[in-house]
Each structure stands twice: as structure tokens, then as C-alpha cells.
PDB file of C-alpha atoms in Angstrom:
ATOM      1  CA  MET A   1     -71.038 -10.336  12.565  1.00  0.00           C
ATOM      2  CA  ARG A   2     -67.707 -12.278  11.603  1.00  0.00           C
ATOM      3  CA  MET A   3     -66.686 -13.006  14.951  1.00  0.00           C
ATOM      4  CA  ARG A   4     -69.807 -13.916  15.829  1.00  0.00           C
ATOM      5  CA  SER A   5     -70.277 -17.085  12.546  1.00  0.00           C
ATOM      6  CA  VAL A   6     -67.223 -18.064  13.984  1.00  0.00           C
ATOM      7  CA  LEU A   7     -68.433 -17.960  17.122  1.00  0.00           C
ATOM      8  CA  ALA A   8     -71.880 -20.025  16.701  1.00  0.00           C
ATOM      9  CA  GLY A   9     -69.728 -21.924  14.215  1.00  0.00           C
ATOM     10  CA  GLY A  10     -67.403 -22.614  17.471  1.00  0.00           C
ATOM     11  CA  LEU A  11     -70.478 -23.053  20.047  1.00  0.00           C
ATOM     12  CA  ALA A  12     -72.508 -25.866  17.830  1.00  0.00           C
ATOM     13  CA  LEU A  13     -69.095 -27.757  16.921  1.00  0.00           C
ATOM     14  CA  VAL A  14     -69.150 -27.824  21.050  1.00  0.00           C
ATOM     15  CA  SER A  15     -72.174 -28.904  21.080  1.00  0.00           C
ATOM     16  CA  LEU A  16     -71.775 -31.466  18.766  1.00  0.00           C
ATOM     17  CA  LEU A  17     -69.225 -32.484  20.300  1.00  0.00           C
ATOM     18  CA  LEU A  18     -70.383 -32.763  23.331  1.00  0.00           C
ATOM     19  CA  SER A  19     -73.613 -35.299  22.659  1.00  0.00           C
ATOM     20  CA  ALA A  20     -71.948 -38.617  23.380  1.00  0.00           C
ATOM     21  CA  CYS A  21     -70.260 -37.891  26.871  1.00  0.00           C
ATOM     22  CA  GLY A  22     -72.026 -39.232  30.379  1.00  0.00           C
ATOM     23  CA  GLY A  23     -72.593 -41.943  31.902  1.00  0.00           C
ATOM     24  CA  GLY A  24     -70.297 -44.080  33.926  1.00  0.00           C
ATOM     25  CA  SER A  25     -66.091 -43.267  33.573  1.00  0.00           C
ATOM     26  CA  GLY A  26     -64.856 -47.534  34.376  1.00  0.00           C
ATOM     27  CA  SER A  27     -62.494 -45.270  35.568  1.00  0.00           C
ATOM     28  CA  GLY A  28     -61.390 -48.029  39.339  1.00  0.00           C
ATOM     29  CA  GLY A  29     -62.410 -44.346  41.097  1.00  0.00           C
ATOM     30  CA  GLN A  30     -60.827 -41.598  39.560  1.00  0.00           C
ATOM     31  CA  ALA A  31     -61.798 -39.216  37.752  1.00  0.00           C
ATOM     32  CA  GLN A  32     -61.384 -39.249  34.004  1.00  0.00           C
ATOM     33  CA  VAL A  33     -60.625 -36.344  32.318  1.00  0.00           C
ATOM     34  CA  ARG A  34     -60.077 -34.871  28.486  1.00  0.00           C
ATOM     35  CA  LEU A  35     -59.111 -32.114  26.146  1.00  0.00           C
ATOM     36  CA  ILE A  36     -62.174 -30.609  23.145  1.00  0.00           C
ATOM     37  CA  ASN A  37     -59.164 -27.802  21.924  1.00  0.00           C
ATOM     38  CA  MET A  38     -60.952 -24.836  19.837  1.00  0.00           C
ATOM     39  CA  SER A  39     -58.364 -22.319  19.766  1.00  0.00           C
ATOM     40  CA  ALA A  40     -57.665 -21.494  16.582  1.00  0.00           C
ATOM     41  CA  ALA A  41     -54.514 -23.068  15.744  1.00  0.00           C
ATOM     42  CA  THR A  42     -52.449 -23.803  19.171  1.00  0.00           C
ATOM     43  CA  SER A  43     -52.607 -27.623  19.574  1.00  0.00           C
ATOM     44  CA  LEU A  44     -52.302 -27.870  23.208  1.00  0.00           C
ATOM     45  CA  ASP A  45     -50.468 -30.067  25.953  1.00  0.00           C
ATOM     46  CA  VAL A  46     -52.232 -30.355  30.043  1.00  0.00           C
ATOM     47  CA  TYR A  47     -49.840 -30.926  32.482  1.00  0.00           C
ATOM     48  CA  GLU A  48     -51.105 -31.386  36.140  1.00  0.00           C
ATOM     49  CA  SER A  49     -47.926 -28.845  37.866  1.00  0.00           C
ATOM     50  CA  SER A  50     -45.311 -30.438  36.310  1.00  0.00           C
ATOM     51  CA  ASN A  51     -46.590 -33.748  35.384  1.00  0.00           C
ATOM     52  CA  LYS A  52     -48.373 -34.232  31.285  1.00  0.00           C
ATOM     53  CA  LEU A  53     -52.131 -35.205  31.698  1.00  0.00           C
ATOM     54  CA  ILE A  54     -53.210 -34.157  28.010  1.00  0.00           C
ATOM     55  CA  SER A  55     -50.881 -34.266  24.229  1.00  0.00           C
ATOM     56  CA  SER A  56     -50.122 -32.895  21.563  1.00  0.00           C
ATOM     57  CA  VAL A  57     -54.321 -31.904  20.476  1.00  0.00           C
ATOM     58  CA  SER A  58     -54.730 -30.367  17.579  1.00  0.00           C
ATOM     59  CA  ALA A  59     -56.317 -26.857  17.381  1.00  0.00           C
ATOM     60  CA  SER A  60     -60.752 -28.250  16.885  1.00  0.00           C
ATOM     61  CA  ALA A  61     -60.015 -31.477  18.587  1.00  0.00           C
ATOM     62  CA  VAL A  62     -61.345 -33.610  20.677  1.00  0.00           C
ATOM     63  CA  SER A  63     -57.955 -35.987  22.910  1.00  0.00           C
ATOM     64  CA  GLY A  64     -59.304 -39.038  24.818  1.00  0.00           C
ATOM     65  CA  TYR A  65     -60.039 -39.370  28.601  1.00  0.00           C
ATOM     66  CA  THR A  66     -57.289 -39.629  31.020  1.00  0.00           C
ATOM     67  CA  GLY A  67     -57.562 -40.529  34.254  1.00  0.00           C
ATOM     68  CA  ILE A  68     -56.272 -39.470  37.535  1.00  0.00           C
ATOM     69  CA  ASP A  69     -56.505 -39.315  41.077  1.00  0.00           C
ATOM     70  CA  GLU A  70     -59.845 -37.358  43.038  1.00  0.00           C
ATOM     71  CA  GLY A  71     -57.927 -33.572  44.333  1.00  0.00           C
ATOM     72  CA  SER A  72     -57.813 -30.033  43.398  1.00  0.00           C
ATOM     73  CA  TYR A  73     -54.649 -29.919  41.219  1.00  0.00           C
ATOM     74  CA  THR A  74     -52.862 -26.629  39.227  1.00  0.00           C
ATOM     75  CA  VAL A  75     -53.929 -27.121  35.769  1.00  0.00           C
ATOM     76  CA  ASN A  76     -51.084 -25.773  32.931  1.00  0.00           C
ATOM     77  CA  PHE A  77     -51.934 -25.484  29.200  1.00  0.00           C
ATOM     78  CA  LYS A  78     -48.957 -24.876  27.095  1.00  0.00           C
ATOM     79  CA  GLY A  79     -48.286 -24.357  23.238  1.00  0.00           C
ATOM     80  CA  ALA A  80     -47.766 -28.446  22.582  1.00  0.00           C
ATOM     81  CA  GLY A  81     -44.343 -28.705  23.589  1.00  0.00           C
ATOM     82  CA  SER A  82     -43.636 -25.628  24.951  1.00  0.00           C
ATOM     83  CA  SER A  83     -42.524 -25.286  28.021  1.00  0.00           C
ATOM     84  CA  THR A  84     -44.498 -21.728  28.594  1.00  0.00           C
ATOM     85  CA  THR A  85     -47.466 -21.733  30.683  1.00  0.00           C
ATOM     86  CA  LEU A  86     -50.020 -19.936  28.648  1.00  0.00           C
ATOM     87  CA  LEU A  87     -53.242 -20.143  31.482  1.00  0.00           C
ATOM     88  CA  SER A  88     -53.157 -21.887  34.890  1.00  0.00           C
ATOM     89  CA  GLN A  89     -56.362 -22.476  36.710  1.00  0.00           C
ATOM     90  CA  THR A  90     -56.901 -24.528  39.564  1.00  0.00           C
ATOM     91  CA  ARG A  91     -59.706 -27.614  39.305  1.00  0.00           C
ATOM     92  CA  SER A  92     -61.446 -29.677  41.305  1.00  0.00           C
ATOM     93  CA  TRP A  93     -62.539 -33.422  40.464  1.00  0.00           C
ATOM     94  CA  SER A  94     -64.030 -36.247  42.502  1.00  0.00           C
ATOM     95  CA  LYS A  95     -63.466 -39.766  41.062  1.00  0.00           C
ATOM     96  CA  ASP A  96     -66.249 -41.353  38.645  1.00  0.00           C
ATOM     97  CA  THR A  97     -66.233 -37.966  37.210  1.00  0.00           C
ATOM     98  CA  GLN A  98     -66.370 -37.375  33.775  1.00  0.00           C
ATOM     99  CA  TYR A  99     -64.973 -33.765  32.339  1.00  0.00           C
ATOM    100  CA  THR A 100     -63.904 -31.936  29.467  1.00  0.00           C
ATOM    101  CA  LEU A 101     -61.685 -29.190  29.407  1.00  0.00           C
ATOM    102  CA  LEU A 102     -63.088 -26.992  26.812  1.00  0.00           C
ATOM    103  CA  ALA A 103     -60.235 -24.131  26.293  1.00  0.00           C
ATOM    104  CA  TYR A 104     -61.114 -21.432  23.667  1.00  0.00           C
ATOM    105  CA  GLU A 105     -59.056 -18.073  22.772  1.00  0.00           C
ATOM    106  CA  ARG A 106     -59.919 -14.596  23.698  1.00  0.00           C
ATOM    107  CA  TYR A 107     -57.579 -11.657  22.181  1.00  0.00           C
ATOM    108  CA  GLY A 108     -55.421 -13.651  21.146  1.00  0.00           C
ATOM    109  CA  ALA A 109     -55.302 -15.199  24.530  1.00  0.00           C
ATOM    110  CA  ILE A 110     -55.908 -19.062  25.877  1.00  0.00           C
ATOM    111  CA  LYS A 111     -59.135 -19.250  27.599  1.00  0.00           C
ATOM    112  CA  ALA A 112     -61.141 -22.367  28.918  1.00  0.00           C
ATOM    113  CA  VAL A 113     -64.039 -23.510  31.249  1.00  0.00           C
ATOM    114  CA  GLN A 114     -64.775 -27.182  32.812  1.00  0.00           C
ATOM    115  CA  ILE A 115     -67.710 -28.981  31.897  1.00  0.00           C
ATOM    116  CA  THR A 116     -68.871 -32.049  34.961  1.00  0.00           C
ATOM    117  CA  GLU A 117     -70.236 -34.248  32.024  1.00  0.00           C
ATOM    118  CA  ASN A 118     -73.009 -36.033  35.031  1.00  0.00           C
ATOM    119  CA  GLN A 119     -76.356 -36.230  33.003  1.00  0.00           C
ATOM    120  CA  SER A 120     -78.261 -39.028  32.467  1.00  0.00           C
ATOM    121  CA  ALA A 121     -78.461 -40.749  29.277  1.00  0.00           C
ATOM    122  CA  PRO A 122     -80.374 -39.128  26.571  1.00  0.00           C
ATOM    123  CA  SER A 123     -83.649 -41.515  25.413  1.00  0.00           C
ATOM    124  CA  SER A 124     -83.731 -43.629  22.350  1.00  0.00           C
ATOM    125  CA  GLY A 125     -82.539 -41.870  18.965  1.00  0.00           C
ATOM    126  CA  ALA A 126     -81.746 -38.098  20.626  1.00  0.00           C
ATOM    127  CA  ALA A 127     -78.988 -36.834  21.901  1.00  0.00           C
ATOM    128  CA  SER A 128     -77.969 -34.849  24.606  1.00  0.00           C
ATOM    129  CA  VAL A 129     -75.925 -31.214  23.726  1.00  0.00           C
ATOM    130  CA  ASN A 130     -75.315 -28.213  25.573  1.00  0.00           C
ATOM    131  CA  PHE A 131     -74.071 -25.543  24.214  1.00  0.00           C
ATOM    132  CA  TYR A 132     -71.688 -22.935  25.423  1.00  0.00           C
ATOM    133  CA  ASN A 133     -71.823 -18.966  25.186  1.00  0.00           C
ATOM    134  CA  LEU A 134     -67.850 -17.755  24.936  1.00  0.00           C
ATOM    135  CA  ALA A 135     -68.493 -14.582  23.283  1.00  0.00           C
ATOM    136  CA  THR A 136     -67.689 -12.687  26.608  1.00  0.00           C
ATOM    137  CA  ASP A 137     -68.991  -9.850  24.662  1.00  0.00           C
ATOM    138  CA  ALA A 138     -71.715 -11.229  23.048  1.00  0.00           C
ATOM    139  CA  GLY A 139     -74.254 -10.531  25.960  1.00  0.00           C
ATOM    140  CA  ALA A 140     -76.403 -13.520  26.426  1.00  0.00           C
ATOM    141  CA  LEU A 141     -77.012 -15.429  23.492  1.00  0.00           C
ATOM    142  CA  ASP A 142     -80.341 -17.523  21.944  1.00  0.00           C
ATOM    143  CA  ILE A 143     -80.230 -20.136  19.994  1.00  0.00           C
ATOM    144  CA  TYR A 144     -82.257 -22.284  17.906  1.00  0.00           C
ATOM    145  CA  VAL A 145     -81.955 -25.388  16.682  1.00  0.00           C
ATOM    146  CA  THR A 146     -85.164 -26.477  13.896  1.00  0.00           C
ATOM    147  CA  ASP A 147     -85.618 -28.012  10.352  1.00  0.00           C
ATOM    148  CA  PRO A 148     -82.968 -26.230   8.071  1.00  0.00           C
ATOM    149  CA  SER A 149     -85.697 -24.353   5.745  1.00  0.00           C
ATOM    150  CA  ALA A 150     -87.033 -22.875   8.831  1.00  0.00           C
ATOM    151  CA  SER A 151     -88.212 -19.717   9.156  1.00  0.00           C
ATOM    152  CA  LEU A 152     -87.148 -18.012  12.836  1.00  0.00           C
ATOM    153  CA  THR A 153     -90.890 -15.595  12.205  1.00  0.00           C
ATOM    154  CA  GLY A 154     -91.871 -17.738  15.414  1.00  0.00           C
ATOM    155  CA  ALA A 155     -89.558 -19.778  16.459  1.00  0.00           C
ATOM    156  CA  ILE A 156     -88.831 -20.382  20.202  1.00  0.00           C
ATOM    157  CA  ALA A 157     -85.457 -20.421  21.233  1.00  0.00           C
ATOM    158  CA  THR A 158     -84.054 -24.025  21.575  1.00  0.00           C
ATOM    159  CA  ALA A 159     -82.100 -22.831  24.642  1.00  0.00           C
ATOM    160  CA  SER A 160     -81.955 -19.569  25.986  1.00  0.00           C
ATOM    161  CA  SER A 161     -80.499 -16.080  27.445  1.00  0.00           C
ATOM    162  CA  ILE A 162     -77.573 -18.067  27.796  1.00  0.00           C
ATOM    163  CA  ALA A 163     -74.712 -15.525  29.722  1.00  0.00           C
ATOM    164  CA  ALA A 164     -70.653 -14.924  28.709  1.00  0.00           C
ATOM    165  CA  GLY A 165     -69.318 -17.950  29.468  1.00  0.00           C
ATOM    166  CA  ASN A 166     -71.968 -20.055  31.195  1.00  0.00           C
ATOM    167  CA  GLY A 167     -73.780 -23.207  29.080  1.00  0.00           C
ATOM    168  CA  SER A 168     -77.478 -23.952  28.573  1.00  0.00           C
ATOM    169  CA  GLY A 169     -77.508 -27.158  30.029  1.00  0.00           C
ATOM    170  CA  TYR A 170     -78.383 -30.415  28.522  1.00  0.00           C
ATOM    171  CA  ILE A 171     -80.522 -30.244  26.560  1.00  0.00           C
ATOM    172  CA  GLU A 172     -82.260 -33.938  24.325  1.00  0.00           C
ATOM    173  CA  ILE A 173     -83.000 -33.209  20.614  1.00  0.00           C
ATOM    174  CA  GLY A 174     -83.942 -36.332  18.209  1.00  0.00           C
ATOM    175  CA  LYS A 175     -81.927 -37.291  15.581  1.00  0.00           C
ATOM    176  CA  GLY A 176     -82.609 -35.691  12.220  1.00  0.00           C
ATOM    177  CA  THR A 177     -80.759 -32.963  10.547  1.00  0.00           C
ATOM    178  CA  TYR A 178     -81.078 -29.504  11.942  1.00  0.00           C
ATOM    179  CA  ARG A 179     -80.137 -25.622  11.490  1.00  0.00           C
ATOM    180  CA  VAL A 180     -77.584 -24.297  14.904  1.00  0.00           C
ATOM    181  CA  ARG A 181     -78.677 -20.289  14.602  1.00  0.00           C
ATOM    182  CA  VAL A 182     -77.876 -17.901  17.458  1.00  0.00           C
TER     183      VAL A 182
END
């Protein structure tokens, strides 16, 4: 149960961090890539082959965007200042598009998913959020975003049946104070 609470907290944090994403990149034709480091305690560097793209992002922190030419790349995640690769993935990036690499820890190993930030700007007074289920052994999850004092009796999930390793897709939520429950 404790793990589920931690993952739910991480899920909420990720959704809030992603709420301001999207829109034009102003990148002059490059892809824009950033890192959200949801690992437990490891600061991370991100490399394209041997070129450092993103440097020393602390646990629970978000990097700024960095520009990279359109293409397919081998992306290596390393502990900050370390030469040891913790995770290697192939990623494809398109010009004038923003991406977030979401790194997290699962059973002591670094994992990562890529989020394409292609949503439209939210309505005035709203935010676009995207919930991710990184609890691969928990099965599909329902997310409830409610008034802080509301009961879940009869409540309808804000995002339902989010499969492990997947996101909810962008959902608009009006400004206010909410309680997020899994």
C-alpha cells in the first residue's frame, strides 16, 4: 500500500509538471527535449551517444529544454558525473516538437518513457494534465481529481483504466484546489 501511495504522489507530481507543457518551441527547427527525474535519489545526465544533452538533474526535478536536430538517436541515461550507462534507448525526435523524457526507478533500475507534448493550449483558467501509470505491477488505474473534501462514493474517474506504462492523454482541469486519488 505504501508503494501505491508513493506512486500516486509521483503520478500527481508528473501531471502537475506536465500541465504547462506544449505550444510552440521557438527552436528554429530543432526538437526540444527535457527531463523530469522521478528517480528516488539519483541525479541524472542524458546523453545522445557521447554528447551530453542534459546535465545533473536532481531527483524530483525538471530540466530546461535543450535543442537537438530532428532524427533518431541512442539516448543514454547516466548518474550525474558518472561514465556508467544506467539505461540506453533509441528515441526519434521531430523538428519544432517538444518532448519530455520521464525517468523513474523501478526495482532499483532506471526506466524512462517519452512524452510528446503536442496538446493544444488549454482554455483560459484551465490546465492540461496527463496522468502516467508507472506502477507496472498495479494493473490499470483510475484517477479521481476531486474537491479536497469530496467522497469517492458515486464519483466518476477523471481518467479511467490507465494501463501500466501508459498515459491518460491530456485532460483539461479548471483552476482550483483538488485532491488526486488513485
